[in-house]
Amino acid sequence: MRMALRTLVIALALTLAATGAWADRYSDCNQIKDQDLRIRGCTQIIKRGKRESRKNRTVAYNNRGNTYSDKGDFDRAIADYTRALKINP
């Protein structure tokens, strides 16, 4: 009984930690102060592929595209905008 309870507590703690880490990625992707952090956060969301909703992937591509555009990297910005439109025309 104690072992089962201990295992349950550990599993719950790991799940909550992972959830918090992904919440940070969403926060990073939506913030505007640190461009590199925004790109990293959005990229992590994009890398999850279809495990993310279409809406989340579209927003991540759009936000990352905006950041690339702000940095003057227009080729990457256009590529991200194009991907966003393919996901959600």
PDB file of N, CA and C in Angstrom:
ATOM      1  N   MET A   1       0.829  -1.193   0.000  1.00  0.00           N
ATOM      2  CA  MET A   1       0.000   0.000   0.000  1.00  0.00           C
ATOM      3  C   MET A   1       0.872   1.256   0.000  1.00  0.00           C
ATOM      4  N   ARG A   2       1.881   1.280   0.873  1.00  0.00           N
ATOM      5  CA  ARG A   2       2.759   2.453   0.936  1.00  0.00           C
ATOM      6  C   ARG A   2       3.517   2.635  -0.371  1.00  0.00           C
ATOM      7  N   MET A   3       3.959   1.527  -0.942  1.00  0.00           N
ATOM      8  CA  MET A   3       4.705   1.590  -2.197  1.00  0.00           C
ATOM      9  C   MET A   3       3.818   2.137  -3.308  1.00  0.00           C
ATOM     10  N   ALA A   4       2.568   1.686  -3.365  1.00  0.00           N
ATOM     11  CA  ALA A   4       1.639   2.165  -4.385  1.00  0.00           C
ATOM     12  C   ALA A   4       1.372   3.659  -4.211  1.00  0.00           C
ATOM     13  N   LEU A   5       1.217   4.098  -2.985  1.00  0.00           N
ATOM     14  CA  LEU A   5       0.980   5.512  -2.714  1.00  0.00           C
ATOM     15  C   LEU A   5       2.202   6.346  -3.092  1.00  0.00           C
ATOM     16  N   ARG A   6       3.370   5.849  -2.750  1.00  0.00           N
ATOM     17  CA  ARG A   6       4.610   6.551  -3.091  1.00  0.00           C
ATOM     18  C   ARG A   6       4.759   6.657  -4.613  1.00  0.00           C
ATOM     19  N   THR A   7       4.468   5.582  -5.318  1.00  0.00           N
ATOM     20  CA  THR A   7       4.550   5.588  -6.781  1.00  0.00           C
ATOM     21  C   THR A   7       3.560   6.586  -7.373  1.00  0.00           C
ATOM     22  N   LEU A   8       2.363   6.629  -6.826  1.00  0.00           N
ATOM     23  CA  LEU A   8       1.350   7.566  -7.297  1.00  0.00           C
ATOM     24  C   LEU A   8       1.798   9.011  -7.080  1.00  0.00           C
ATOM     25  N   VAL A   9       2.356   9.308  -5.937  1.00  0.00           N
ATOM     26  CA  VAL A   9       2.824  10.662  -5.634  1.00  0.00           C
ATOM     27  C   VAL A   9       3.949  11.066  -6.584  1.00  0.00           C
ATOM     28  N   ILE A  10       4.875  10.164  -6.836  1.00  0.00           N
ATOM     29  CA  ILE A  10       5.985  10.459  -7.752  1.00  0.00           C
ATOM     30  C   ILE A  10       5.458  10.690  -9.164  1.00  0.00           C
ATOM     31  N   ALA A  11       4.549   9.845  -9.615  1.00  0.00           N
ATOM     32  CA  ALA A  11       3.981  10.002 -10.958  1.00  0.00           C
ATOM     33  C   ALA A  11       3.245  11.334 -11.087  1.00  0.00           C
ATOM     34  N   LEU A  12       2.499  11.703 -10.074  1.00  0.00           N
ATOM     35  CA  LEU A  12       1.776  12.972 -10.089  1.00  0.00           C
ATOM     36  C   LEU A  12       2.743  14.151 -10.119  1.00  0.00           C
ATOM     37  N   ALA A  13       3.799  14.080  -9.337  1.00  0.00           N
ATOM     38  CA  ALA A  13       4.796  15.158  -9.314  1.00  0.00           C
ATOM     39  C   ALA A  13       5.467  15.319 -10.670  1.00  0.00           C
ATOM     40  N   LEU A  14       5.811  14.211 -11.305  1.00  0.00           N
ATOM     41  CA  LEU A  14       6.440  14.277 -12.629  1.00  0.00           C
ATOM     42  C   LEU A  14       5.484  14.845 -13.669  1.00  0.00           C
ATOM     43  N   THR A  15       4.226  14.466 -13.591  1.00  0.00           N
ATOM     44  CA  THR A  15       3.229  14.989 -14.526  1.00  0.00           C
ATOM     45  C   THR A  15       3.060  16.488 -14.356  1.00  0.00           C
ATOM     46  N   LEU A  16       2.971  16.946 -13.128  1.00  0.00           N
ATOM     47  CA  LEU A  16       2.816  18.379 -12.879  1.00  0.00           C
ATOM     48  C   LEU A  16       4.045  19.154 -13.321  1.00  0.00           C
ATOM     49  N   ALA A  17       5.224  18.598 -13.121  1.00  0.00           N
ATOM     50  CA  ALA A  17       6.452  19.265 -13.554  1.00  0.00           C
ATOM     51  C   ALA A  17       6.481  19.394 -15.070  1.00  0.00           C
ATOM     52  N   ALA A  18       6.089  18.347 -15.763  1.00  0.00           N
ATOM     53  CA  ALA A  18       6.068  18.385 -17.227  1.00  0.00           C
ATOM     54  C   ALA A  18       5.035  19.392 -17.724  1.00  0.00           C
ATOM     55  N   THR A  19       3.886  19.437 -17.075  1.00  0.00           N
ATOM     56  CA  THR A  19       2.849  20.387 -17.457  1.00  0.00           C
ATOM     57  C   THR A  19       3.341  21.811 -17.270  1.00  0.00           C
ATOM     58  N   GLY A  20       4.035  22.065 -16.180  1.00  0.00           N
ATOM     59  CA  GLY A  20       4.586  23.390 -15.932  1.00  0.00           C
ATOM     60  C   GLY A  20       5.609  23.783 -16.970  1.00  0.00           C
ATOM     61  N   ALA A  21       6.431  22.828 -17.392  1.00  0.00           N
ATOM     62  CA  ALA A  21       7.445  23.112 -18.410  1.00  0.00           C
ATOM     63  C   ALA A  21       6.785  23.494 -19.724  1.00  0.00           C
ATOM     64  N   TRP A  22       5.711  22.810 -20.103  1.00  0.00           N
ATOM     65  CA  TRP A  22       5.028  23.159 -21.350  1.00  0.00           C
ATOM     66  C   TRP A  22       4.310  24.479 -21.217  1.00  0.00           C
ATOM     67  N   ALA A  23       3.788  24.784 -20.044  1.00  0.00           N
ATOM     68  CA  ALA A  23       3.161  26.093 -19.842  1.00  0.00           C
ATOM     69  C   ALA A  23       4.187  27.195 -20.052  1.00  0.00           C
ATOM     70  N   ASP A  24       5.427  26.952 -19.637  1.00  0.00           N
ATOM     71  CA  ASP A  24       6.496  27.923 -19.865  1.00  0.00           C
ATOM     72  C   ASP A  24       6.736  28.131 -21.352  1.00  0.00           C
ATOM     73  N   ARG A  25       6.668  27.081 -22.151  1.00  0.00           N
ATOM     74  CA  ARG A  25       6.880  27.205 -23.599  1.00  0.00           C
ATOM     75  C   ARG A  25       5.819  28.112 -24.218  1.00  0.00           C
ATOM     76  N   TYR A  26       4.575  27.935 -23.788  1.00  0.00           N
ATOM     77  CA  TYR A  26       3.501  28.790 -24.305  1.00  0.00           C
ATOM     78  C   TYR A  26       3.732  30.238 -23.890  1.00  0.00           C
ATOM     79  N   SER A  27       4.123  30.429 -22.651  1.00  0.00           N
ATOM     80  CA  SER A  27       4.409  31.777 -22.164  1.00  0.00           C
ATOM     81  C   SER A  27       5.562  32.398 -22.944  1.00  0.00           C
ATOM     82  N   ASP A  28       6.619  31.617 -23.162  1.00  0.00           N
ATOM     83  CA  ASP A  28       7.780  32.107 -23.915  1.00  0.00           C
ATOM     84  C   ASP A  28       7.379  32.495 -25.333  1.00  0.00           C
ATOM     85  N   CYS A  29       6.571  31.685 -25.965  1.00  0.00           N
ATOM     86  CA  CYS A  29       6.165  31.911 -27.355  1.00  0.00           C
ATOM     87  C   CYS A  29       5.284  33.151 -27.491  1.00  0.00           C
ATOM     88  N   ASN A  30       4.595  33.519 -26.437  1.00  0.00           N
ATOM     89  CA  ASN A  30       3.675  34.651 -26.509  1.00  0.00           C
ATOM     90  C   ASN A  30       4.227  35.946 -25.936  1.00  0.00           C
ATOM     91  N   GLN A  31       5.409  35.906 -25.336  1.00  0.00           N
ATOM     92  CA  GLN A  31       5.984  37.137 -24.788  1.00  0.00           C
ATOM     93  C   GLN A  31       6.686  37.906 -25.899  1.00  0.00           C
ATOM     94  N   ILE A  32       6.945  39.193 -25.681  1.00  0.00           N
ATOM     95  CA  ILE A  32       7.534  40.014 -26.744  1.00  0.00           C
ATOM     96  C   ILE A  32       8.856  40.673 -26.358  1.00  0.00           C
ATOM     97  N   LYS A  33       9.313  40.514 -25.140  1.00  0.00           N
ATOM     98  CA  LYS A  33      10.519  41.219 -24.696  1.00  0.00           C
ATOM     99  C   LYS A  33      11.812  40.592 -25.198  1.00  0.00           C
ATOM    100  N   ASP A  34      11.895  39.278 -25.194  1.00  0.00           N
ATOM    101  CA  ASP A  34      13.126  38.566 -25.555  1.00  0.00           C
ATOM    102  C   ASP A  34      12.870  37.769 -26.833  1.00  0.00           C
ATOM    103  N   GLN A  35      13.389  38.267 -27.947  1.00  0.00           N
ATOM    104  CA  GLN A  35      13.112  37.634 -29.238  1.00  0.00           C
ATOM    105  C   GLN A  35      13.638  36.205 -29.317  1.00  0.00           C
ATOM    106  N   ASP A  36      14.838  35.971 -28.818  1.00  0.00           N
ATOM    107  CA  ASP A  36      15.406  34.620 -28.895  1.00  0.00           C
ATOM    108  C   ASP A  36      14.605  33.635 -28.052  1.00  0.00           C
ATOM    109  N   LEU A  37      14.162  34.073 -26.883  1.00  0.00           N
ATOM    110  CA  LEU A  37      13.334  33.223 -26.027  1.00  0.00           C
ATOM    111  C   LEU A  37      12.002  32.926 -26.713  1.00  0.00           C
ATOM    112  N   ARG A  38      11.451  33.916 -27.381  1.00  0.00           N
ATOM    113  CA  ARG A  38      10.188  33.719 -28.097  1.00  0.00           C
ATOM    114  C   ARG A  38      10.357  32.693 -29.213  1.00  0.00           C
ATOM    115  N   ILE A  39      11.440  32.805 -29.958  1.00  0.00           N
ATOM    116  CA  ILE A  39      11.695  31.839 -31.033  1.00  0.00           C
ATOM    117  C   ILE A  39      11.850  30.433 -30.462  1.00  0.00           C
ATOM    118  N   ARG A  40      12.606  30.292 -29.376  1.00  0.00           N
ATOM    119  CA  ARG A  40      12.795  28.962 -28.764  1.00  0.00           C
ATOM    120  C   ARG A  40      11.474  28.384 -28.270  1.00  0.00           C
ATOM    121  N   GLY A  41      10.668  29.207 -27.595  1.00  0.00           N
ATOM    122  CA  GLY A  41       9.385  28.725 -27.087  1.00  0.00           C
ATOM    123  C   GLY A  41       8.462  28.271 -28.204  1.00  0.00           C
ATOM    124  N   CYS A  42       8.376  29.076 -29.253  1.00  0.00           N
ATOM    125  CA  CYS A  42       7.520  28.720 -30.391  1.00  0.00           C
ATOM    126  C   CYS A  42       8.035  27.466 -31.094  1.00  0.00           C
ATOM    127  N   THR A  43       9.350  27.366 -31.222  1.00  0.00           N
ATOM    128  CA  THR A  43       9.942  26.201 -31.877  1.00  0.00           C
ATOM    129  C   THR A  43       9.621  24.926 -31.110  1.00  0.00           C
ATOM    130  N   GLN A  44       9.660  24.980 -29.787  1.00  0.00           N
ATOM    131  CA  GLN A  44       9.327  23.800 -28.986  1.00  0.00           C
ATOM    132  C   GLN A  44       7.878  23.368 -29.222  1.00  0.00           C
ATOM    133  N   ILE A  45       6.984  24.328 -29.328  1.00  0.00           N
ATOM    134  CA  ILE A  45       5.579  24.004 -29.606  1.00  0.00           C
ATOM    135  C   ILE A  45       5.449  23.393 -30.997  1.00  0.00           C
ATOM    136  N   ILE A  46       6.118  23.991 -31.971  1.00  0.00           N
ATOM    137  CA  ILE A  46       6.063  23.498 -33.354  1.00  0.00           C
ATOM    138  C   ILE A  46       6.609  22.076 -33.448  1.00  0.00           C
ATOM    139  N   LYS A  47       7.677  21.787 -32.726  1.00  0.00           N
ATOM    140  CA  LYS A  47       8.294  20.456 -32.772  1.00  0.00           C
ATOM    141  C   LYS A  47       7.364  19.363 -32.266  1.00  0.00           C
ATOM    142  N   ARG A  48       6.385  19.715 -31.471  1.00  0.00           N
ATOM    143  CA  ARG A  48       5.434  18.712 -30.979  1.00  0.00           C
ATOM    144  C   ARG A  48       4.498  18.233 -32.083  1.00  0.00           C
ATOM    145  N   GLY A  49       4.465  18.955 -33.189  1.00  0.00           N
ATOM    146  CA  GLY A  49       3.674  18.522 -34.334  1.00  0.00           C
ATOM    147  C   GLY A  49       2.208  18.350 -34.005  1.00  0.00           C
ATOM    148  N   LYS A  50       1.642  17.249 -34.448  1.00  0.00           N
ATOM    149  CA  LYS A  50       0.203  17.034 -34.306  1.00  0.00           C
ATOM    150  C   LYS A  50      -0.224  16.727 -32.881  1.00  0.00           C
ATOM    151  N   ARG A  51       0.731  16.638 -31.972  1.00  0.00           N
ATOM    152  CA  ARG A  51       0.357  16.515 -30.559  1.00  0.00           C
ATOM    153  C   ARG A  51      -0.171  17.851 -30.037  1.00  0.00           C
ATOM    154  N   GLU A  52       0.091  18.918 -30.785  1.00  0.00           N
ATOM    155  CA  GLU A  52      -0.449  20.242 -30.480  1.00  0.00           C
ATOM    156  C   GLU A  52      -1.683  20.475 -31.337  1.00  0.00           C
ATOM    157  N   SER A  53      -2.572  21.306 -30.857  1.00  0.00           N
ATOM    158  CA  SER A  53      -3.760  21.632 -31.652  1.00  0.00           C
ATOM    159  C   SER A  53      -3.356  22.465 -32.868  1.00  0.00           C
ATOM    160  N   ARG A  54      -4.208  22.459 -33.864  1.00  0.00           N
ATOM    161  CA  ARG A  54      -3.955  23.281 -35.061  1.00  0.00           C
ATOM    162  C   ARG A  54      -3.812  24.747 -34.671  1.00  0.00           C
ATOM    163  N   LYS A  55      -4.664  25.188 -33.759  1.00  0.00           N
ATOM    164  CA  LYS A  55      -4.617  26.585 -33.318  1.00  0.00           C
ATOM    165  C   LYS A  55      -3.266  26.911 -32.690  1.00  0.00           C
ATOM    166  N   ASN A  56      -2.784  26.056 -31.789  1.00  0.00           N
ATOM    167  CA  ASN A  56      -1.502  26.308 -31.130  1.00  0.00           C
ATOM    168  C   ASN A  56      -0.349  26.325 -32.126  1.00  0.00           C
ATOM    169  N   ARG A  57      -0.378  25.391 -33.079  1.00  0.00           N
ATOM    170  CA  ARG A  57       0.686  25.370 -34.090  1.00  0.00           C
ATOM    171  C   ARG A  57       0.632  26.608 -34.974  1.00  0.00           C
ATOM    172  N   THR A  58      -0.581  27.025 -35.343  1.00  0.00           N
ATOM    173  CA  THR A  58      -0.727  28.222 -36.171  1.00  0.00           C
ATOM    174  C   THR A  58      -0.206  29.452 -35.442  1.00  0.00           C
ATOM    175  N   VAL A  59      -0.579  29.603 -34.187  1.00  0.00           N
ATOM    176  CA  VAL A  59      -0.114  30.749 -33.393  1.00  0.00           C
ATOM    177  C   VAL A  59       1.403  30.712 -33.242  1.00  0.00           C
ATOM    178  N   ALA A  60       1.958  29.535 -32.994  1.00  0.00           N
ATOM    179  CA  ALA A  60       3.410  29.414 -32.823  1.00  0.00           C
ATOM    180  C   ALA A  60       4.148  29.807 -34.101  1.00  0.00           C
ATOM    181  N   TYR A  61       3.684  29.318 -35.246  1.00  0.00           N
ATOM    182  CA  TYR A  61       4.320  29.701 -36.514  1.00  0.00           C
ATOM    183  C   TYR A  61       4.176  31.200 -36.763  1.00  0.00           C
ATOM    184  N   ASN A  62       3.000  31.745 -36.499  1.00  0.00           N
ATOM    185  CA  ASN A  62       2.772  33.167 -36.722  1.00  0.00           C
ATOM    186  C   ASN A  62       3.654  34.017 -35.796  1.00  0.00           C
ATOM    187  N   ASN A  63       3.692  33.663 -34.509  1.00  0.00           N
ATOM    188  CA  ASN A  63       4.517  34.417 -33.561  1.00  0.00           C
ATOM    189  C   ASN A  63       5.993  34.327 -33.917  1.00  0.00           C
ATOM    190  N   ARG A  64       6.432  33.126 -34.276  1.00  0.00           N
ATOM    191  CA  ARG A  64       7.841  32.978 -34.648  1.00  0.00           C
ATOM    192  C   ARG A  64       8.132  33.750 -35.931  1.00  0.00           C
ATOM    193  N   GLY A  65       7.197  33.728 -36.878  1.00  0.00           N
ATOM    194  CA  GLY A  65       7.354  34.504 -38.105  1.00  0.00           C
ATOM    195  C   GLY A  65       7.448  35.994 -37.818  1.00  0.00           C
ATOM    196  N   ASN A  66       6.602  36.488 -36.921  1.00  0.00           N
ATOM    197  CA  ASN A  66       6.666  37.903 -36.544  1.00  0.00           C
ATOM    198  C   ASN A  66       8.025  38.254 -35.950  1.00  0.00           C
ATOM    199  N   THR A  67       8.547  37.361 -35.138  1.00  0.00           N
ATOM    200  CA  THR A  67       9.837  37.619 -34.501  1.00  0.00           C
ATOM    201  C   THR A  67      10.959  37.599 -35.525  1.00  0.00           C
ATOM    202  N   TYR A  68      10.931  36.630 -36.436  1.00  0.00           N
ATOM    203  CA  TYR A  68      11.939  36.620 -37.502  1.00  0.00           C
ATOM    204  C   TYR A  68      11.852  37.902 -38.325  1.00  0.00           C
ATOM    205  N   SER A  69      10.645  38.347 -38.616  1.00  0.00           N
ATOM    206  CA  SER A  69      10.466  39.586 -39.372  1.00  0.00           C
ATOM    207  C   SER A  69      11.053  40.775 -38.608  1.00  0.00           C
ATOM    208  N   ASP A  70      10.783  40.844 -37.316  1.00  0.00           N
ATOM    209  CA  ASP A  70      11.333  41.923 -36.487  1.00  0.00           C
ATOM    210  C   ASP A  70      12.856  41.922 -36.496  1.00  0.00           C
ATOM    211  N   LYS A  71      13.439  40.723 -36.615  1.00  0.00           N
ATOM    212  CA  LYS A  71      14.900  40.601 -36.638  1.00  0.00           C
ATOM    213  C   LYS A  71      15.473  40.807 -38.044  1.00  0.00           C
ATOM    214  N   GLY A  72      14.604  41.007 -39.033  1.00  0.00           N
ATOM    215  CA  GLY A  72      15.060  41.220 -40.398  1.00  0.00           C
ATOM    216  C   GLY A  72      15.315  39.949 -41.180  1.00  0.00           C
ATOM    217  N   ASP A  73      14.933  38.807 -40.632  1.00  0.00           N
ATOM    218  CA  ASP A  73      15.118  37.515 -41.302  1.00  0.00           C
ATOM    219  C   ASP A  73      13.827  37.181 -42.059  1.00  0.00           C
ATOM    220  N   PHE A  74      13.638  37.863 -43.177  1.00  0.00           N
ATOM    221  CA  PHE A  74      12.370  37.797 -43.891  1.00  0.00           C
ATOM    222  C   PHE A  74      12.115  36.448 -44.559  1.00  0.00           C
ATOM    223  N   ASP A  75      13.160  35.756 -44.983  1.00  0.00           N
ATOM    224  CA  ASP A  75      12.963  34.435 -45.592  1.00  0.00           C
ATOM    225  C   ASP A  75      12.357  33.460 -44.586  1.00  0.00           C
ATOM    226  N   ARG A  76      12.892  33.453 -43.375  1.00  0.00           N
ATOM    227  CA  ARG A  76      12.335  32.567 -42.342  1.00  0.00           C
ATOM    228  C   ARG A  76      10.931  33.012 -41.953  1.00  0.00           C
ATOM    229  N   ALA A  77      10.719  34.313 -41.891  1.00  0.00           N
ATOM    230  CA  ALA A  77       9.387  34.824 -41.546  1.00  0.00           C
ATOM    231  C   ALA A  77       8.358  34.352 -42.570  1.00  0.00           C
ATOM    232  N   ILE A  78       8.673  34.500 -43.839  1.00  0.00           N
ATOM    233  CA  ILE A  78       7.747  34.078 -44.898  1.00  0.00           C
ATOM    234  C   ILE A  78       7.501  32.574 -44.830  1.00  0.00           C
ATOM    235  N   ALA A  79       8.546  31.804 -44.569  1.00  0.00           N
ATOM    236  CA  ALA A  79       8.387  30.346 -44.454  1.00  0.00           C
ATOM    237  C   ALA A  79       7.429  30.001 -43.316  1.00  0.00           C
ATOM    238  N   ASP A  80       7.565  30.686 -42.173  1.00  0.00           N
ATOM    239  CA  ASP A  80       6.675  30.408 -41.044  1.00  0.00           C
ATOM    240  C   ASP A  80       5.248  30.858 -41.328  1.00  0.00           C
ATOM    241  N   TYR A  81       5.075  32.011 -41.961  1.00  0.00           N
ATOM    242  CA  TYR A  81       3.727  32.460 -42.312  1.00  0.00           C
ATOM    243  C   TYR A  81       3.072  31.473 -43.277  1.00  0.00           C
ATOM    244  N   THR A  82       3.853  30.964 -44.218  1.00  0.00           N
ATOM    245  CA  THR A  82       3.335  29.990 -45.184  1.00  0.00           C
ATOM    246  C   THR A  82       2.879  28.721 -44.472  1.00  0.00           C
ATOM    247  N   ARG A  83       3.683  28.245 -43.523  1.00  0.00           N
ATOM    248  CA  ARG A  83       3.301  27.039 -42.766  1.00  0.00           C
ATOM    249  C   ARG A  83       2.039  27.290 -41.951  1.00  0.00           C
ATOM    250  N   ALA A  84       1.948  28.470 -41.345  1.00  0.00           N
ATOM    251  CA  ALA A  84       0.751  28.799 -40.561  1.00  0.00           C
ATOM    252  C   ALA A  84      -0.492  28.763 -41.446  1.00  0.00           C
ATOM    253  N   LEU A  85      -0.370  29.301 -42.643  1.00  0.00           N
ATOM    254  CA  LEU A  85      -1.513  29.305 -43.564  1.00  0.00           C
ATOM    255  C   LEU A  85      -1.872  27.908 -44.060  1.00  0.00           C
ATOM    256  N   LYS A  86      -0.889  27.030 -44.186  1.00  0.00           N
ATOM    257  CA  LYS A  86      -1.181  25.646 -44.594  1.00  0.00           C
ATOM    258  C   LYS A  86      -1.951  24.906 -43.505  1.00  0.00           C
ATOM    259  N   ILE A  87      -1.621  25.210 -42.250  1.00  0.00           N
ATOM    260  CA  ILE A  87      -2.304  24.553 -41.134  1.00  0.00           C
ATOM    261  C   ILE A  87      -3.716  25.101 -40.975  1.00  0.00           C
ATOM    262  N   ASN A  88      -3.832  26.411 -41.105  1.00  0.00           N
ATOM    263  CA  ASN A  88      -5.123  27.056 -40.869  1.00  0.00           C
ATOM    264  C   ASN A  88      -5.358  28.146 -41.911  1.00  0.00           C
ATOM    265  N   PRO A  89      -5.863  27.744 -43.086  1.00  0.00           N
ATOM    266  CA  PRO A  89      -6.077  28.723 -44.165  1.00  0.00           C
ATOM    267  C   PRO A  89      -7.148  29.690 -43.792  1.00  0.00           C
TER     268      PRO A  89
END
